[in-house]
mmCIF file of C-alpha atoms in Angstrom:
data_model
loop_
_atom_site.group_PDB
_atom_site.id
_atom_site.type_symbol
_atom_site.label_atom_id
_atom_site.label_comp_id
_atom_site.label_asym_id
_atom_site.label_seq_id
_atom_site.Cartn_x
_atom_site.Cartn_y
_atom_site.Cartn_z
ATOM 1 C CA UNK A 1 -46.238 270.306 191.583
ATOM 2 C CA UNK A 2 -44.040 270.777 194.642
ATOM 3 C CA UNK A 3 -41.210 273.035 193.464
ATOM 4 C CA UNK A 4 -41.373 276.816 193.349
ATOM 5 C CA UNK A 5 -39.443 278.765 190.747
ATOM 6 C CA UNK A 6 -40.307 282.192 192.145
ATOM 7 C CA UNK A 7 -41.085 284.158 195.281
ATOM 8 C CA UNK A 8 -43.444 287.109 195.486
ATOM 9 C CA UNK A 9 -43.188 288.426 199.046
ATOM 10 C CA UNK A 10 -41.255 291.597 198.077
ATOM 11 C CA UNK A 11 -43.749 292.436 195.332
ATOM 12 C CA UNK A 12 -46.685 291.969 197.721
ATOM 13 C CA UNK A 13 -45.184 294.438 200.208
ATOM 14 C CA UNK A 14 -44.828 297.018 197.410
ATOM 15 C CA UNK A 15 -48.167 296.273 195.722
ATOM 16 C CA UNK A 16 -51.049 298.681 195.187
ATOM 17 C CA UNK A 17 -53.873 297.728 197.558
ATOM 18 C CA UNK A 18 -56.553 299.605 195.590
ATOM 19 C CA UNK A 19 -55.510 297.859 192.390
ATOM 20 C CA UNK A 20 -55.795 294.526 194.165
ATOM 21 C CA UNK A 21 -59.312 295.365 195.304
ATOM 22 C CA UNK A 22 -60.338 296.296 191.757
ATOM 23 C CA UNK A 23 -58.919 293.120 190.280
ATOM 24 C CA UNK A 24 -60.630 290.910 192.885
ATOM 25 C CA UNK A 25 -64.006 292.670 192.754
ATOM 26 C CA UNK A 26 -64.188 293.602 189.064
ATOM 27 C CA UNK A 27 -61.575 292.400 186.590
ATOM 28 C CA UNK A 28 -60.830 288.866 187.777
ATOM 29 C CA UNK A 29 -64.342 288.026 188.896
ATOM 30 C CA UNK A 30 -63.157 286.399 192.141
ATOM 31 C CA UNK A 31 -66.336 287.405 193.970
ATOM 32 C CA UNK A 32 -68.468 285.586 191.393
ATOM 33 C CA UNK A 33 -67.329 282.292 192.918
ATOM 34 C CA UNK A 34 -65.990 283.214 196.338
ATOM 35 C CA UNK A 35 -68.766 285.663 197.235
ATOM 36 C CA UNK A 36 -68.817 289.385 197.937
ATOM 37 C CA UNK A 37 -67.189 288.853 201.345
ATOM 38 C CA UNK A 38 -64.845 286.160 199.934
ATOM 39 C CA UNK A 39 -66.054 283.512 202.409
ATOM 40 C CA UNK A 40 -67.062 281.181 199.579
ATOM 41 C CA UNK A 41 -70.369 280.073 198.127
ATOM 42 C CA UNK A 42 -71.972 277.323 196.060
ATOM 43 C CA UNK A 43 -71.021 277.801 192.423
ATOM 44 C CA UNK A 44 -72.919 274.898 190.876
ATOM 45 C CA UNK A 45 -75.518 272.366 191.929
ATOM 46 C CA UNK A 46 -76.267 269.960 189.107
ATOM 47 C CA UNK A 47 -76.756 266.171 189.359
ATOM 48 C CA UNK A 48 -74.602 265.480 186.304
ATOM 49 C CA UNK A 49 -71.758 267.832 187.148
ATOM 50 C CA UNK A 50 -71.885 267.884 190.936
ATOM 51 C CA UNK A 51 -72.138 270.376 193.782
ATOM 52 C CA UNK A 52 -69.248 272.823 193.624
ATOM 53 C CA UNK A 53 -68.375 275.070 196.552
ATOM 54 C CA UNK A 54 -65.755 277.802 196.244
ATOM 55 C CA UNK A 55 -63.719 278.068 199.454
ATOM 56 C CA UNK A 56 -63.220 280.897 201.919
ATOM 57 C CA UNK A 57 -60.239 283.022 200.771
ATOM 58 C CA UNK A 58 -60.226 285.554 203.615
ATOM 59 C CA UNK A 59 -57.294 285.551 206.070
ATOM 60 C CA UNK A 60 -59.261 283.056 208.162
ATOM 61 C CA UNK A 61 -58.417 280.422 205.535
ATOM 62 C CA UNK A 62 -55.191 281.861 204.143
ATOM 63 C CA UNK A 63 -53.415 282.788 207.388
ATOM 64 C CA UNK A 64 -51.043 279.814 207.164
ATOM 65 C CA UNK A 65 -50.391 280.203 203.439
ATOM 66 C CA UNK A 66 -47.304 282.117 202.298
ATOM 67 C CA UNK A 67 -47.652 284.821 199.671
ATOM 68 C CA UNK A 68 -45.868 282.567 197.193
ATOM 69 C CA UNK A 69 -48.263 279.699 197.895
ATOM 70 C CA UNK A 70 -51.251 281.974 197.266
ATOM 71 C CA UNK A 71 -49.640 283.241 194.062
ATOM 72 C CA UNK A 72 -49.097 279.701 192.842
ATOM 73 C CA UNK A 73 -52.707 278.813 193.593
ATOM 74 C CA UNK A 74 -53.968 281.768 191.547
ATOM 75 C CA UNK A 75 -51.469 281.598 188.716
ATOM 76 C CA UNK A 76 -50.861 277.860 188.338
ATOM 77 C CA UNK A 77 -53.815 276.202 190.112
ATOM 78 C CA UNK A 78 -51.586 274.489 192.695
ATOM 79 C CA UNK A 79 -52.704 274.090 196.311
ATOM 80 C CA UNK A 80 -50.552 274.702 199.389
ATOM 81 C CA UNK A 81 -49.770 270.985 199.670
ATOM 82 C CA UNK A 82 -48.572 270.788 196.062
ATOM 83 C CA UNK A 83 -51.603 269.122 194.510
ATOM 84 C CA UNK A 84 -53.790 270.565 191.775
ATOM 85 C CA UNK A 85 -56.719 272.632 192.949
ATOM 86 C CA UNK A 86 -60.072 271.541 191.570
ATOM 87 C CA UNK A 87 -62.448 273.800 189.703
ATOM 88 C CA UNK A 88 -60.110 276.800 189.848
ATOM 89 C CA UNK A 89 -60.033 278.892 186.616
ATOM 90 C CA UNK A 90 -56.304 279.571 186.692
ATOM 91 C CA UNK A 91 -56.268 279.686 182.867
ATOM 92 C CA UNK A 92 -57.916 283.094 183.221
ATOM 93 C CA UNK A 93 -54.969 284.335 185.271
ATOM 94 C CA UNK A 94 -51.969 282.569 183.732
ATOM 95 C CA UNK A 95 -51.059 285.690 181.735
ATOM 96 C CA UNK A 96 -51.404 288.061 184.678
ATOM 97 C CA UNK A 97 -48.351 290.084 185.571
ATOM 98 C CA UNK A 98 -46.490 289.422 188.800
ATOM 99 C CA UNK A 99 -47.498 292.891 189.983
ATOM 100 C CA UNK A 100 -51.208 292.173 189.514
ATOM 101 C CA UNK A 101 -50.949 288.822 191.311
ATOM 102 C CA UNK A 102 -49.098 290.573 194.129
ATOM 103 C CA UNK A 103 -51.812 293.240 194.334
ATOM 104 C CA UNK A 104 -54.485 290.516 194.621
ATOM 105 C CA UNK A 105 -52.594 288.896 197.494
ATOM 106 C CA UNK A 106 -52.092 292.198 199.295
ATOM 107 C CA UNK A 107 -55.823 292.844 199.101
ATOM 108 C CA UNK A 108 -56.739 289.328 200.261
ATOM 109 C CA UNK A 109 -54.462 289.843 203.268
ATOM 110 C CA UNK A 110 -56.265 293.111 204.100
ATOM 111 C CA UNK A 111 -59.883 291.928 204.244
ATOM 112 C CA UNK A 112 -61.553 290.804 207.498
ATOM 113 C CA UNK A 113 -60.838 287.242 208.588
ATOM 114 C CA UNK A 114 -64.339 285.791 208.500
ATOM 115 C CA UNK A 115 -64.977 282.254 209.669
ATOM 116 C CA UNK A 116 -67.277 280.117 207.543
ATOM 117 C CA UNK A 117 -68.181 276.464 207.359
ATOM 118 C CA UNK A 118 -66.023 274.484 204.970
ATOM 119 C CA UNK A 119 -68.093 272.603 202.419
ATOM 120 C CA UNK A 120 -66.584 269.827 200.354
ATOM 121 C CA UNK A 121 -67.323 269.810 196.635
ATOM 122 C CA UNK A 122 -68.696 266.657 195.081
ATOM 123 C CA UNK A 123 -68.418 265.779 191.419
ATOM 124 C CA UNK A 124 -71.099 264.039 189.390
ATOM 125 C CA UNK A 125 -70.723 261.352 186.705
ATOM 126 C CA UNK A 126 -70.537 263.766 183.780
ATOM 127 C CA UNK A 127 -67.776 265.795 185.434
ATOM 128 C CA UNK A 128 -65.781 262.626 186.088
ATOM 129 C CA UNK A 129 -66.178 261.414 182.499
ATOM 130 C CA UNK A 130 -65.225 264.778 180.997
ATOM 131 C CA UNK A 131 -62.229 265.019 183.306
ATOM 132 C CA UNK A 132 -61.067 261.508 182.352
ATOM 133 C CA UNK A 133 -61.305 262.492 178.668
ATOM 134 C CA UNK A 134 -59.301 265.694 179.315
ATOM 135 C CA UNK A 135 -62.278 267.778 178.222
ATOM 136 C CA UNK A 136 -62.660 269.494 181.589
ATOM 137 C CA UNK A 137 -59.299 271.132 182.370
ATOM 138 C CA UNK A 138 -60.860 273.254 185.115
ATOM 139 C CA UNK A 139 -61.145 270.068 187.215
ATOM 140 C CA UNK A 140 -57.359 269.857 187.599
ATOM 141 C CA UNK A 141 -55.964 273.147 186.236
ATOM 142 C CA UNK A 142 -52.378 272.524 187.344
ATOM 143 C CA UNK A 143 -52.185 269.620 184.905
ATOM 144 C CA UNK A 144 -53.096 271.897 182.002
ATOM 145 C CA UNK A 145 -50.868 274.888 182.803
ATOM 146 C CA UNK A 146 -47.134 274.874 182.123
ATOM 147 C CA UNK A 147 -45.498 275.151 185.545
ATOM 148 C CA UNK A 148 -42.339 276.702 184.070
ATOM 149 C CA UNK A 149 -44.192 279.480 182.286
ATOM 150 C CA UNK A 150 -43.392 282.872 183.797
ATOM 151 C CA UNK A 151 -45.711 285.753 184.590
ATOM 152 C CA UNK A 152 -47.246 287.852 181.849
ATOM 153 C CA UNK A 153 -46.367 291.358 180.764
ATOM 154 C CA UNK A 154 -48.836 294.060 181.700
ATOM 155 C CA UNK A 155 -49.006 297.146 179.458
ATOM 156 C CA UNK A 156 -49.913 300.551 180.828
ATOM 157 C CA UNK A 157 -53.531 300.900 181.918
ATOM 158 C CA UNK A 158 -54.587 302.989 178.950
ATOM 159 C CA UNK A 159 -57.218 302.741 176.220
ATOM 160 C CA UNK A 160 -55.023 300.649 173.941
ATOM 161 C CA UNK A 161 -55.402 297.374 172.085
ATOM 162 C CA UNK A 162 -52.557 295.937 174.177
ATOM 163 C CA UNK A 163 -54.287 296.662 177.499
ATOM 164 C CA UNK A 164 -57.533 295.322 176.055
ATOM 165 C CA UNK A 165 -55.809 292.062 175.171
ATOM 166 C CA UNK A 166 -54.462 291.854 178.712
ATOM 167 C CA UNK A 167 -57.952 292.364 180.167
ATOM 168 C CA UNK A 168 -59.440 289.814 177.773
ATOM 169 C CA UNK A 169 -57.216 287.089 179.198
ATOM 170 C CA UNK A 170 -59.872 286.549 181.875
ATOM 171 C CA UNK A 171 -62.426 285.709 179.165
ATOM 172 C CA UNK A 172 -60.717 282.557 177.899
ATOM 173 C CA UNK A 173 -62.148 280.223 180.545
ATOM 174 C CA UNK A 174 -65.631 280.587 179.040
ATOM 175 C CA UNK A 175 -65.064 281.935 175.527
ATOM 176 C CA UNK A 176 -62.052 279.743 174.727
ATOM 177 C CA UNK A 177 -58.394 280.546 174.007
ATOM 178 C CA UNK A 178 -59.315 282.072 170.631
ATOM 179 C CA UNK A 179 -62.460 283.750 172.032
ATOM 180 C CA UNK A 180 -64.648 281.941 169.481
ATOM 181 C CA UNK A 181 -67.112 280.719 172.116
ATOM 182 C CA UNK A 182 -68.892 277.388 172.376
ATOM 183 C CA UNK A 183 -69.838 275.088 175.269
ATOM 184 C CA UNK A 184 -68.229 276.216 178.514
ATOM 185 C CA UNK A 185 -65.772 273.504 179.641
ATOM 186 C CA UNK A 186 -66.877 272.196 183.018
ATOM 187 C CA UNK A 187 -69.881 274.493 183.109
ATOM 188 C CA UNK A 188 -73.373 273.740 184.289
ATOM 189 C CA UNK A 189 -75.251 272.071 181.376
ATOM 190 C CA UNK A 190 -78.020 274.636 181.831
ATOM 191 C CA UNK A 191 -75.640 277.483 180.965
ATOM 192 C CA UNK A 192 -75.905 278.870 177.431
ATOM 193 C CA UNK A 193 -72.954 278.472 175.100
ATOM 194 C CA UNK A 194 -70.449 281.283 175.293
ATOM 195 C CA UNK A 195 -70.712 283.478 172.188
ATOM 196 C CA UNK A 196 -67.959 284.298 169.746
ATOM 197 C CA UNK A 197 -66.515 287.633 170.927
ATOM 198 C CA UNK A 198 -64.218 288.207 167.970
ATOM 199 C CA UNK A 199 -66.192 291.273 166.940
ATOM 200 C CA UNK A 200 -64.223 292.627 163.998
ATOM 201 C CA UNK A 201 -66.339 290.963 161.309
ATOM 202 C CA UNK A 202 -69.700 291.301 163.082
ATOM 203 C CA UNK A 203 -71.655 294.162 161.521
ATOM 204 C CA UNK A 204 -73.977 294.474 164.543
ATOM 205 C CA UNK A 205 -71.162 295.789 166.707
ATOM 206 C CA UNK A 206 -69.572 299.199 166.948
ATOM 207 C CA UNK A 207 -67.970 300.963 169.870
ATOM 208 C CA UNK A 208 -71.220 302.606 170.989
ATOM 209 C CA UNK A 209 -73.150 299.327 170.917
ATOM 210 C CA UNK A 210 -70.360 297.536 172.787
ATOM 211 C CA UNK A 211 -70.248 300.227 175.474
ATOM 212 C CA UNK A 212 -74.016 300.050 175.944
ATOM 213 C CA UNK A 213 -73.859 296.278 176.292
ATOM 214 C CA UNK A 214 -71.221 296.546 179.027
ATOM 215 C CA UNK A 215 -73.088 299.286 180.902
ATOM 216 C CA UNK A 216 -76.591 297.806 180.640
ATOM 217 C CA UNK A 217 -75.998 294.054 180.480
ATOM 218 C CA UNK A 218 -78.362 293.805 177.481
ATOM 219 C CA UNK A 219 -77.328 291.985 174.314
ATOM 220 C CA UNK A 220 -77.630 294.078 171.140
ATOM 221 C CA UNK A 221 -78.233 290.941 169.059
ATOM 222 C CA UNK A 222 -81.226 289.630 171.036
ATOM 223 C CA UNK A 223 -82.198 292.696 173.098
ATOM 224 C CA UNK A 224 -82.323 290.356 176.101
ATOM 225 C CA UNK A 225 -80.396 290.518 179.348
ATOM 226 C CA UNK A 226 -77.116 288.663 179.296
ATOM 227 C CA UNK A 227 -77.375 285.361 181.149
ATOM 228 C CA UNK A 228 -75.225 283.703 183.790
ATOM 229 C CA UNK A 229 -72.421 282.811 183.994
ATOM 230 C CA UNK A 230 -71.633 286.101 182.242
ATOM 231 C CA UNK A 231 -70.497 288.365 185.129
ATOM 232 C CA UNK A 232 -72.965 291.135 184.336
ATOM 233 C CA UNK A 233 -72.709 292.981 187.652
ATOM 234 C CA UNK A 234 -68.939 293.089 187.348
ATOM 235 C CA UNK A 235 -68.960 294.258 183.731
ATOM 236 C CA UNK A 236 -71.164 297.194 184.698
ATOM 237 C CA UNK A 237 -68.342 298.393 186.964
ATOM 238 C CA UNK A 238 -65.808 298.631 184.146
ATOM 239 C CA UNK A 239 -64.539 302.165 183.685
ATOM 240 C CA UNK A 240 -64.334 303.853 180.298
ATOM 241 C CA UNK A 241 -60.630 303.132 179.871
ATOM 242 C CA UNK A 242 -61.251 299.414 180.401
ATOM 243 C CA UNK A 243 -64.248 299.397 178.056
ATOM 244 C CA UNK A 244 -62.383 301.294 175.322
ATOM 245 C CA UNK A 245 -59.360 299.009 175.607
ATOM 246 C CA UNK A 246 -61.487 295.854 175.410
ATOM 247 C CA UNK A 247 -63.319 297.197 172.375
ATOM 248 C CA UNK A 248 -60.067 298.024 170.581
ATOM 249 C CA UNK A 249 -58.850 294.484 171.097
ATOM 250 C CA UNK A 250 -62.037 292.522 170.437
ATOM 251 C CA UNK A 251 -62.895 294.584 167.358
ATOM 252 C CA UNK A 252 -59.460 293.816 165.940
ATOM 253 C CA UNK A 253 -60.290 290.085 165.836
ATOM 254 C CA UNK A 254 -62.127 288.660 162.826
#
């Protein structure tokens, strides 16, 4: 994974810093793994799967990375030295536009450079078996993502089905490429299965119910709080345009 077919430095200089902050803190869920201050945190601690630590992604860690190297890490799951990152959900970002990736990088460059102790991740027997059977693509995402695939197209940020589909790209890591749910690949065995979020044929759902679920974090089917790893705190920050767009897309799927 050593060759680069693009550069992104010009786009980063022109990128929208506020958009980058919103993507990192809300839409992409980066803080769920890397922490509110982006210095990293433990994502999983399970004997079967291992102890997974997300790294520091402040300028303290990224100072010697080029913008293009950061973009390739996000988009393709490739580290600075050309090897596959491990436990990086790049599938969620492989359809992001070049402008959105550039905005993320501009924001990451702007945050305080905070030093933190580097903690190596360790992988348990189940993780190793699943990876060997190619049932855990998150272990080596660069091997599962086409390196010659370009950036995605981003529609206007409006309450449209097209923008909803673009936002829903970040759901595939848990809910699957067809959003039908099931066991979360590479997830902690204690996590519940991801539900089917193709809502068009589900009579429980309408736009009002969907909006309430996003704003309250309470499932309308069980009346219980949504459980981790669902990013409840992030969903509650979605604005009405984002909620409406997601509903239009998910309700179109049967």
